[in-house]
Amino acid sequence: MADAFDPVPADQFTFGLWTVGNPGADPFGPRVRPTIPPTEIVAGLARAGAYGVNLHDNDLIPFGASAAERDRIVAEFKQALSDHGLVVPMATTNLFSHPVFRDGAFTSSDPRVRAFALRKTMAAIETGIELGAGINVFWGGREGVETDAARDCRDAIKWYRECLDFLCAWTKEQGWSQRFALEAKPNEPRGDIYLATTGHMLHFIETLEHSEMCGVNPEVAHENMPGLSMVHAVAQAMEADKLFHIDLNAQKIGRYDQDLRFGSEDVKGAFFLVRLLEGTGAYPGYDGPRHFDAHAYRTEDVAGVWDFARGCMRSYKILAERARCFDADAEVQQILADNHADPYGVAPLLSSYSPAHHQAILDLDLDPETLSQPGRRYERLDQLAFEHLLGVGV
Ligand code: GLT
Ligand code: MN
Ligand code: MN
């Protein structure tokens, strides 16, 4: 039965072809589900209430396909998109499956491999543009090492930068206004992947020639694998105006990259993440697509895959509703207001340096004993978050 949490295209939910299309293989066993053809994925996602579908070049076009075969596949896919009213906001390049990338793509020590990676990426960007994608994600799954004897990490960073600078310059020259979203991951499939977190990426972006074209694509699982906070990664990206895309899923800390259904682990982390994206708290939200980079449990058949997809979207909407209730709670607002209060007008003195501010700060009556007295009431605040999250008393 339909309810307020059933997804609709206006929610801007998207899935990768590789997510609902994941056939359930893992390093210990083969696929357990049939391949769903891309055109059927489009139909299924439209039925489920999604807004769009994202893809790697090779999710749609087999590696090494002829130009004629490529054109036929792309045309058929475009037809399915228009038949079912789905869009393609994001396209990406598979720079990790083929053995040519076994020692990296943009960071391979072999310049011919780097050239091949550039060529493949340019073709993928062109396909993305043909499908209407304004965002290109860069996930450097193979950009790393098992042993640091292999190369100096500074070379890797330099080559990574050269490739991105090349691609930005080429894209601009074509007159396209693409946005590149860089996705970090600490490890897997490589022992160590370069630029391991969203924080690393944010700094790296500032060193690029066309940094204005580049932002990040943080993924819940990739921040949580090493036990980091996705909420902080996303907030930092938003504060820097660099949240270009997002990969929503779930993950137990310290495990392999699980890519679980959104909301299925660390429900409180998911709650605060959705609160941030929806902007129910202090700042405006994120207005881009809400992309799920996750896949169904290996236990599932095709029907279970659609349960999984609906689950991701419903959980997001349920958490958005819970976040709205939390931020509309007068007690929550009171605790936040009390903690942020500035009855002595101190905050403006801190906003910039001037000799007058400097002197005013020296003149302030700041007694650490007095300042350390008040409790912050965060126990109560967090309990309120918990109760709103679980729908108690609302
Ligand atoms: C791959 C990876 C994801 C990336 C995808 C984009 S591919 O499935 O695990 O995190 O976002 O390249
Ligand atoms: Mn991802
Ligand atoms: Mn992942």
Tab-separated table of C-alpha atoms and ligand atoms in Angstrom:
chain	number	residue	atom	x	y	z
A	1	MET	CA	0.000	0.000	0.000
A	2	ALA	CA	1.357	3.426	-0.950
A	3	ASP	CA	2.190	5.852	1.833
A	4	ALA	CA	4.059	9.140	2.286
A	5	PHE	CA	7.406	7.350	2.182
A	6	ASP	CA	6.967	5.843	-1.254
A	7	PRO	CA	9.573	7.396	-3.562
A	8	VAL	CA	8.656	9.700	-6.412
A	9	PRO	CA	10.968	11.191	-9.080
A	10	ALA	CA	10.930	14.593	-7.338
A	11	ASP	CA	12.915	12.968	-4.504
A	12	GLN	CA	15.839	12.711	-6.980
A	13	PHE	CA	16.790	9.133	-6.077
A	14	THR	CA	19.263	7.475	-8.421
A	15	PHE	CA	20.949	4.066	-8.634
A	16	GLY	CA	23.920	2.843	-10.624
A	17	LEU	CA	23.366	0.151	-13.249
A	18	TRP	CA	26.002	-1.764	-11.284
A	19	THR	CA	23.982	-1.571	-8.042
A	20	VAL	CA	20.583	-3.094	-8.805
A	21	GLY	CA	22.392	-4.987	-11.571
A	22	ASN	CA	24.820	-6.611	-9.114
A	23	PRO	CA	24.537	-10.391	-9.606
A	24	GLY	CA	25.783	-11.253	-6.115
A	25	ALA	CA	29.264	-12.618	-6.846
A	26	ASP	CA	31.865	-12.228	-4.112
A	27	PRO	CA	35.523	-13.301	-3.775
A	28	PHE	CA	34.352	-16.675	-2.432
A	29	GLY	CA	31.583	-17.576	-4.813
A	30	PRO	CA	30.119	-16.869	-8.227
A	31	ARG	CA	27.083	-14.876	-9.236
A	32	VAL	CA	23.729	-16.005	-7.828
A	33	ARG	CA	21.375	-13.829	-9.870
A	34	PRO	CA	20.761	-13.408	-13.576
A	35	THR	CA	22.009	-10.280	-15.353
A	36	ILE	CA	19.224	-7.722	-15.660
A	37	PRO	CA	19.661	-5.974	-19.022
A	38	PRO	CA	20.211	-2.191	-18.652
A	39	THR	CA	16.927	-1.378	-20.406
A	40	GLU	CA	15.063	-3.565	-17.899
A	41	ILE	CA	16.876	-1.875	-15.031
A	42	VAL	CA	15.612	1.446	-16.363
A	43	ALA	CA	12.037	0.103	-16.441
A	44	GLY	CA	12.364	-1.379	-12.945
A	45	LEU	CA	13.800	1.795	-11.448
A	46	ALA	CA	11.016	3.873	-12.997
A	47	ARG	CA	8.430	1.482	-11.512
A	48	ALA	CA	10.120	1.788	-8.132
A	49	GLY	CA	9.853	5.613	-8.202
A	50	ALA	CA	13.486	6.513	-8.911
A	51	TYR	CA	14.497	9.662	-10.757
A	52	GLY	CA	17.570	8.459	-12.592
A	53	VAL	CA	20.188	5.864	-13.335
A	54	ASN	CA	23.978	6.229	-13.392
A	55	LEU	CA	26.528	4.090	-15.127
A	56	HIS	CA	30.094	3.146	-15.878
A	57	ASP	CA	30.966	3.006	-19.555
A	58	ASN	CA	31.259	-0.791	-19.372
A	59	ASP	CA	28.008	-1.311	-17.438
A	60	LEU	CA	26.384	-0.432	-20.746
A	61	ILE	CA	28.970	-0.900	-23.477
A	62	PRO	CA	31.178	-3.997	-23.306
A	63	PHE	CA	34.927	-3.332	-23.177
A	64	GLY	CA	36.260	-3.304	-26.731
A	65	ALA	CA	32.849	-2.989	-28.446
A	66	SER	CA	32.922	-1.722	-32.033
A	67	ALA	CA	31.710	1.797	-32.785
A	68	ALA	CA	28.583	0.423	-34.461
A	69	GLU	CA	27.788	-1.842	-31.530
A	70	ARG	CA	28.315	1.044	-29.112
A	71	ASP	CA	25.985	3.330	-31.080
A	72	ARG	CA	23.279	0.667	-31.211
A	73	ILE	CA	23.483	0.017	-27.444
A	74	VAL	CA	23.456	3.726	-26.580
A	75	ALA	CA	20.479	4.387	-28.852
A	76	GLU	CA	18.512	1.513	-27.314
A	77	PHE	CA	19.331	2.758	-23.819
A	78	LYS	CA	18.277	6.318	-24.690
A	79	GLN	CA	14.988	4.967	-25.957
A	80	ALA	CA	14.408	3.131	-22.669
A	81	LEU	CA	15.209	6.322	-20.723
A	82	SER	CA	12.707	8.319	-22.710
A	83	ASP	CA	10.065	5.542	-22.574
A	84	HIS	CA	10.285	5.423	-18.791
A	85	GLY	CA	11.064	9.066	-18.000
A	86	LEU	CA	14.408	8.435	-16.312
A	87	VAL	CA	17.489	10.666	-16.524
A	88	VAL	CA	21.242	9.963	-16.304
A	89	PRO	CA	22.727	12.614	-13.981
A	90	MET	CA	26.123	10.931	-13.576
A	91	ALA	CA	28.490	8.847	-15.677
A	92	THR	CA	31.759	7.265	-14.674
A	93	THR	CA	34.580	5.220	-16.140
A	94	ASN	CA	35.549	1.692	-15.245
A	95	LEU	CA	39.287	2.075	-14.645
A	96	PHE	CA	39.541	-0.980	-12.434
A	97	SER	CA	38.204	-4.222	-13.979
A	98	HIS	CA	40.436	-4.821	-16.981
A	99	PRO	CA	43.870	-6.304	-16.175
A	100	VAL	CA	45.502	-3.351	-17.950
A	101	PHE	CA	44.673	-1.381	-14.783
A	102	ARG	CA	46.043	-3.963	-12.360
A	103	ASP	CA	48.712	-1.478	-11.209
A	104	GLY	CA	46.599	1.642	-11.496
A	105	ALA	CA	45.149	3.840	-14.227
A	106	PHE	CA	46.017	7.526	-13.706
A	107	THR	CA	48.745	6.502	-11.248
A	108	SER	CA	50.225	3.567	-13.130
A	109	SER	CA	54.007	3.829	-13.377
A	110	ASP	CA	53.645	3.040	-17.092
A	111	PRO	CA	52.804	6.230	-19.026
A	112	ARG	CA	51.165	4.158	-21.801
A	113	VAL	CA	48.680	2.785	-19.260
A	114	ARG	CA	48.018	6.338	-18.073
A	115	ALA	CA	47.429	7.376	-21.691
A	116	PHE	CA	45.037	4.449	-22.179
A	117	ALA	CA	43.173	5.436	-19.015
A	118	LEU	CA	42.838	9.014	-20.291
A	119	ARG	CA	41.538	7.830	-23.661
A	120	LYS	CA	38.990	5.511	-22.033
A	121	THR	CA	37.844	8.290	-19.694
A	122	MET	CA	37.379	10.766	-22.549
A	123	ALA	CA	35.215	8.237	-24.395
A	124	ALA	CA	33.179	7.637	-21.218
A	125	ILE	CA	32.684	11.384	-20.721
A	126	GLU	CA	31.445	11.633	-24.323
A	127	THR	CA	28.976	8.797	-23.757
A	128	GLY	CA	27.842	10.446	-20.522
A	129	ILE	CA	27.241	13.719	-22.329
A	130	GLU	CA	25.249	11.928	-25.014
A	131	LEU	CA	23.043	10.563	-22.219
A	132	GLY	CA	22.727	13.958	-20.523
A	133	ALA	CA	25.104	13.422	-17.585
A	134	GLY	CA	26.495	16.674	-16.163
A	135	ILE	CA	28.569	14.931	-13.485
A	136	ASN	CA	31.478	12.540	-13.946
A	137	VAL	CA	32.596	10.501	-10.973
A	138	PHE	CA	36.219	9.425	-10.566
A	139	TRP	CA	36.707	6.467	-8.278
A	140	GLY	CA	40.318	5.360	-8.368
A	141	GLY	CA	39.845	1.815	-7.161
A	142	ARG	CA	43.169	0.614	-8.565
A	143	GLU	CA	45.062	3.825	-7.805
A	144	GLY	CA	47.210	2.443	-5.028
A	145	VAL	CA	49.751	-0.123	-3.987
A	146	GLU	CA	50.310	-3.280	-2.024
A	147	THR	CA	53.905	-2.213	-1.386
A	148	ASP	CA	55.315	1.302	-1.250
A	149	ALA	CA	58.460	-0.128	-2.811
A	150	ALA	CA	56.548	0.127	-6.112
A	151	ARG	CA	56.693	3.910	-6.516
A	152	ASP	CA	57.043	7.119	-4.604
A	153	CYS	CA	53.558	8.217	-3.584
A	154	ARG	CA	54.464	11.759	-4.676
A	155	ASP	CA	54.835	10.528	-8.252
A	156	ALA	CA	51.401	8.924	-8.033
A	157	ILE	CA	49.833	12.161	-6.798
A	158	LYS	CA	51.596	14.137	-9.533
A	159	TRP	CA	50.387	11.765	-12.300
A	160	TYR	CA	46.852	11.751	-10.863
A	161	ARG	CA	46.911	15.572	-10.999
A	162	GLU	CA	48.273	15.628	-14.543
A	163	CYS	CA	45.481	13.347	-15.752
A	164	LEU	CA	42.736	15.359	-14.075
A	165	ASP	CA	44.203	18.644	-15.314
A	166	PHE	CA	44.314	17.147	-18.810
A	167	LEU	CA	40.687	16.006	-18.625
A	168	CYS	CA	39.470	19.329	-17.224
A	169	ALA	CA	41.275	21.285	-19.938
A	170	TRP	CA	39.998	18.966	-22.693
A	171	THR	CA	36.424	19.141	-21.383
A	172	LYS	CA	36.510	22.920	-21.203
A	173	GLU	CA	37.938	23.136	-24.705
A	174	GLN	CA	34.934	21.168	-25.970
A	175	GLY	CA	32.704	23.834	-24.415
A	176	TRP	CA	31.109	21.373	-21.977
A	177	SER	CA	30.302	22.448	-18.443
A	178	GLN	CA	30.954	19.117	-16.724
A	179	ARG	CA	31.537	18.737	-13.007
A	180	PHE	CA	34.002	16.116	-11.805
A	181	ALA	CA	33.310	14.388	-8.469
A	182	LEU	CA	36.251	12.547	-6.895
A	183	GLU	CA	35.463	9.541	-4.712
A	184	ALA	CA	37.856	8.381	-2.009
A	185	LYS	CA	38.289	4.933	-0.488
A	186	PRO	CA	41.052	3.848	1.893
A	187	ASN	CA	41.677	0.321	0.578
A	188	GLU	CA	40.129	-2.550	-1.421
A	189	PRO	CA	40.855	-3.657	-4.004
A	190	ARG	CA	44.371	-2.213	-3.420
A	191	GLY	CA	46.207	-2.663	-0.141
A	192	ASP	CA	46.313	1.125	0.177
A	193	ILE	CA	44.514	3.473	-2.177
A	194	TYR	CA	45.959	6.967	-2.720
A	195	LEU	CA	43.934	9.911	-1.391
A	196	ALA	CA	42.216	7.661	1.117
A	197	THR	CA	39.438	9.880	2.444
A	198	THR	CA	37.178	12.721	1.362
A	199	GLY	CA	39.446	15.015	3.376
A	200	HIS	CA	42.473	13.950	1.328
A	201	MET	CA	40.461	14.584	-1.848
A	202	LEU	CA	39.356	18.040	-0.759
A	203	HIS	CA	42.934	19.111	-0.358
A	204	PHE	CA	44.067	17.460	-3.600
A	205	ILE	CA	41.296	19.291	-5.498
A	206	GLU	CA	42.688	22.625	-4.385
A	207	THR	CA	45.960	21.756	-6.136
A	208	LEU	CA	44.279	21.171	-9.525
A	209	GLU	CA	44.501	23.659	-12.360
A	210	HIS	CA	40.706	23.828	-12.742
A	211	SER	CA	39.749	23.156	-9.147
A	212	GLU	CA	36.431	24.957	-9.677
A	213	MET	CA	35.299	22.041	-11.903
A	214	CYS	CA	36.123	19.442	-9.263
A	215	GLY	CA	34.374	18.369	-6.084
A	216	VAL	CA	33.831	15.171	-4.143
A	217	ASN	CA	31.582	12.132	-4.154
A	218	PRO	CA	31.765	10.838	-0.576
A	219	GLU	CA	30.503	7.323	0.113
A	220	VAL	CA	29.160	6.209	3.496
A	221	ALA	CA	30.920	2.825	3.346
A	222	HIS	CA	34.257	4.306	2.336
A	223	GLU	CA	34.337	6.754	5.258
A	224	ASN	CA	33.004	4.172	7.720
A	225	MET	CA	35.390	1.335	6.759
A	226	PRO	CA	38.242	3.021	8.687
A	227	GLY	CA	35.835	4.272	11.355
A	228	LEU	CA	35.583	7.888	10.161
A	229	SER	CA	32.475	10.055	10.293
A	230	MET	CA	30.588	10.375	6.990
A	231	VAL	CA	28.639	13.257	8.499
A	232	HIS	CA	31.835	15.236	9.072
A	233	ALA	CA	33.198	14.405	5.611
A	234	VAL	CA	29.987	15.559	3.933
A	235	ALA	CA	29.705	18.652	6.118
A	236	GLN	CA	33.255	19.690	5.254
A	237	ALA	CA	32.521	19.178	1.566
A	238	MET	CA	29.309	21.210	1.822
A	239	GLU	CA	31.047	23.991	3.706
A	240	ALA	CA	33.608	24.177	0.895
A	241	ASP	CA	30.848	24.054	-1.769
A	242	LYS	CA	32.349	20.819	-3.036
A	243	LEU	CA	29.605	18.257	-2.508
A	244	PHE	CA	29.030	17.490	-6.196
A	245	HIS	CA	27.526	14.009	-5.740
A	246	ILE	CA	26.989	11.437	-2.995
A	247	ASP	CA	27.089	7.639	-2.642
A	248	LEU	CA	24.596	6.484	-0.038
A	249	ASN	CA	24.827	3.003	1.467
A	250	ALA	CA	25.607	1.374	4.816
A	251	GLN	CA	28.614	-0.281	6.367
A	252	LYS	CA	29.832	-1.872	9.569
A	253	ILE	CA	33.032	-0.170	10.745
A	254	GLY	CA	36.252	-2.004	10.036
A	255	ARG	CA	34.871	-4.505	7.506
A	256	TYR	CA	35.384	-4.962	3.785
A	257	ASP	CA	33.401	-2.546	1.565
A	258	GLN	CA	29.921	-3.896	2.242
A	259	ASP	CA	27.787	-1.484	0.165
A	260	LEU	CA	24.703	-2.380	2.197
A	261	ARG	CA	21.176	-1.041	1.780
A	262	PHE	CA	21.023	2.591	2.929
A	263	GLY	CA	19.991	2.855	6.574
A	264	SER	CA	20.576	-0.824	7.330
A	265	GLU	CA	23.569	-0.138	9.629
A	266	ASP	CA	24.448	2.824	11.864
A	267	VAL	CA	20.925	4.217	11.782
A	268	LYS	CA	21.929	7.234	13.868
A	269	GLY	CA	24.763	8.061	11.439
A	270	ALA	CA	22.268	7.818	8.581
A	271	PHE	CA	19.831	10.066	10.466
A	272	PHE	CA	22.390	12.846	10.944
A	273	LEU	CA	23.562	12.459	7.348
A	274	VAL	CA	20.033	12.824	5.956
A	275	ARG	CA	19.453	15.775	8.301
A	276	LEU	CA	22.511	17.436	6.764
A	277	LEU	CA	21.485	16.684	3.170
A	278	GLU	CA	17.903	17.810	3.738
A	279	GLY	CA	19.022	20.983	5.492
A	280	THR	CA	16.510	20.660	8.333
A	281	GLY	CA	19.163	21.951	10.748
A	282	ALA	CA	21.143	25.154	10.598
A	283	TYR	CA	22.229	25.331	6.938
A	284	PRO	CA	20.647	24.829	3.497
A	285	GLY	CA	20.656	21.278	2.190
A	286	TYR	CA	22.210	19.545	-0.791
A	287	ASP	CA	20.213	19.829	-3.996
A	288	GLY	CA	21.834	17.153	-6.173
A	289	PRO	CA	20.728	13.589	-6.807
A	290	ARG	CA	20.576	11.162	-3.886
A	291	HIS	CA	22.507	8.272	-5.341
A	292	PHE	CA	22.559	4.784	-3.835
A	293	ASP	CA	25.808	2.914	-4.401
A	294	ALA	CA	24.782	-0.327	-2.759
A	295	HIS	CA	23.595	-3.776	-3.679
A	296	ALA	CA	21.217	-6.432	-2.405
A	297	TYR	CA	22.402	-9.215	-0.099
A	298	ARG	CA	23.740	-12.271	-1.914
A	299	THR	CA	20.796	-14.169	-0.457
A	300	GLU	CA	18.342	-12.325	-2.723
A	301	ASP	CA	16.728	-13.199	-6.030
A	302	VAL	CA	15.611	-10.506	-8.481
A	303	ALA	CA	12.476	-9.743	-6.441
A	304	GLY	CA	14.744	-9.179	-3.443
A	305	VAL	CA	16.777	-6.702	-5.480
A	306	TRP	CA	13.700	-4.525	-5.882
A	307	ASP	CA	12.912	-4.880	-2.157
A	308	PHE	CA	16.459	-3.610	-1.606
A	309	ALA	CA	16.017	-0.621	-3.956
A	310	ARG	CA	12.675	0.386	-2.455
A	311	GLY	CA	14.202	-0.036	1.001
A	312	CYS	CA	17.032	2.419	0.292
A	313	MET	CA	14.625	5.093	-0.889
A	314	ARG	CA	11.993	4.553	1.809
A	315	SER	CA	14.615	4.607	4.549
A	316	TYR	CA	15.947	7.915	3.237
A	317	LYS	CA	12.472	9.452	3.245
A	318	ILE	CA	11.654	8.080	6.692
A	319	LEU	CA	14.893	9.535	8.058
A	320	ALA	CA	14.149	12.881	6.362
A	321	GLU	CA	10.779	12.970	8.105
A	322	ARG	CA	12.403	12.087	11.450
A	323	ALA	CA	15.012	14.827	10.929
A	324	ARG	CA	12.283	17.396	10.286
A	325	CYS	CA	10.555	16.395	13.535
A	326	PHE	CA	13.823	16.609	15.467
A	327	ASP	CA	14.555	20.113	14.199
A	328	ALA	CA	10.976	21.243	14.794
A	329	ASP	CA	11.135	20.184	18.455
A	330	ALA	CA	11.091	23.252	20.724
A	331	GLU	CA	13.213	21.520	23.361
A	332	VAL	CA	15.878	20.690	20.755
A	333	GLN	CA	15.871	24.289	19.574
A	334	GLN	CA	16.086	25.568	23.146
A	335	ILE	CA	19.123	23.428	23.997
A	336	LEU	CA	20.860	24.506	20.790
A	337	ALA	CA	20.004	28.183	21.350
A	338	ASP	CA	21.267	28.061	24.945
A	339	ASN	CA	24.592	26.608	23.834
A	340	HIS	CA	25.069	29.023	20.953
A	341	ALA	CA	23.998	32.152	22.868
A	342	ASP	CA	26.323	35.160	22.781
A	343	PRO	CA	24.959	37.591	25.387
A	344	TYR	CA	28.263	39.512	25.591
A	345	GLY	CA	28.731	39.990	21.842
A	346	VAL	CA	31.989	37.996	21.707
A	347	ALA	CA	31.483	36.152	18.414
A	348	PRO	CA	31.957	39.247	16.182
A	349	LEU	CA	35.337	39.888	17.828
A	350	LEU	CA	36.494	36.448	16.647
A	351	SER	CA	35.307	36.793	13.084
A	352	SER	CA	38.422	38.641	11.891
A	353	TYR	CA	41.658	40.094	13.171
A	354	SER	CA	42.015	43.795	13.837
A	355	PRO	CA	43.971	45.676	16.507
A	356	ALA	CA	40.623	46.711	18.042
A	357	HIS	CA	39.371	43.109	18.143
A	358	HIS	CA	42.690	42.016	19.568
A	359	GLN	CA	42.419	44.565	22.378
A	360	ALA	CA	38.757	43.792	23.007
A	361	ILE	CA	39.581	40.104	23.380
A	362	LEU	CA	42.329	40.919	25.889
A	363	ASP	CA	39.827	43.078	27.821
A	364	LEU	CA	37.162	40.390	28.077
A	365	ASP	CA	36.398	38.974	31.483
A	366	LEU	CA	37.078	35.298	30.712
A	367	ASP	CA	37.271	33.243	33.845
A	368	PRO	CA	37.905	29.591	32.957
A	369	GLU	CA	36.360	28.418	36.227
A	370	THR	CA	33.102	30.235	35.436
A	371	LEU	CA	33.184	29.209	31.775
A	372	SER	CA	33.586	25.559	32.675
A	373	GLN	CA	30.517	25.483	34.947
A	374	PRO	CA	27.490	24.948	32.668
A	375	GLY	CA	26.604	21.445	31.514
A	376	ARG	CA	25.684	21.331	27.856
A	377	ARG	CA	22.642	19.037	28.059
A	378	TYR	CA	23.866	16.928	25.159
A	379	GLU	CA	22.708	13.785	26.945
A	380	ARG	CA	19.156	15.119	26.732
A	381	LEU	CA	19.687	16.368	23.162
A	382	ASP	CA	20.972	13.022	21.964
A	383	GLN	CA	18.133	11.184	23.725
A	384	LEU	CA	15.709	13.478	21.881
A	385	ALA	CA	17.453	12.557	18.610
A	386	PHE	CA	17.068	8.884	19.512
A	387	GLU	CA	13.389	9.252	20.373
A	388	HIS	CA	12.582	11.211	17.228
A	389	LEU	CA	14.537	8.700	15.207
A	390	LEU	CA	12.469	5.850	16.614
A	391	GLY	CA	9.240	7.827	16.358
A	392	VAL	CA	8.504	7.861	20.076
A	393	GLY	CA	5.951	10.465	21.206
A	394	VAL	CA	5.420	12.023	17.761
B	1	GLT	C1	32.492	0.488	-7.607
B	1	GLT	C2	32.864	1.150	-6.318
B	1	GLT	C3	32.037	2.316	-6.022
B	1	GLT	C4	32.190	3.430	-7.002
B	1	GLT	C5	31.723	3.067	-8.348
B	1	GLT	C6	32.038	4.189	-9.306
B	1	GLT	S1	32.305	1.558	-8.892
B	1	GLT	O1	31.297	-0.219	-7.473
B	1	GLT	O2	32.753	0.196	-5.266
B	1	GLT	O3	32.228	2.809	-4.742
B	1	GLT	O4	31.412	4.498	-6.592
B	1	GLT	O5	33.161	3.959	-10.043
B	2	MN	MN	30.880	4.508	-4.516
B	3	MN	MN	31.649	1.000	-1.659
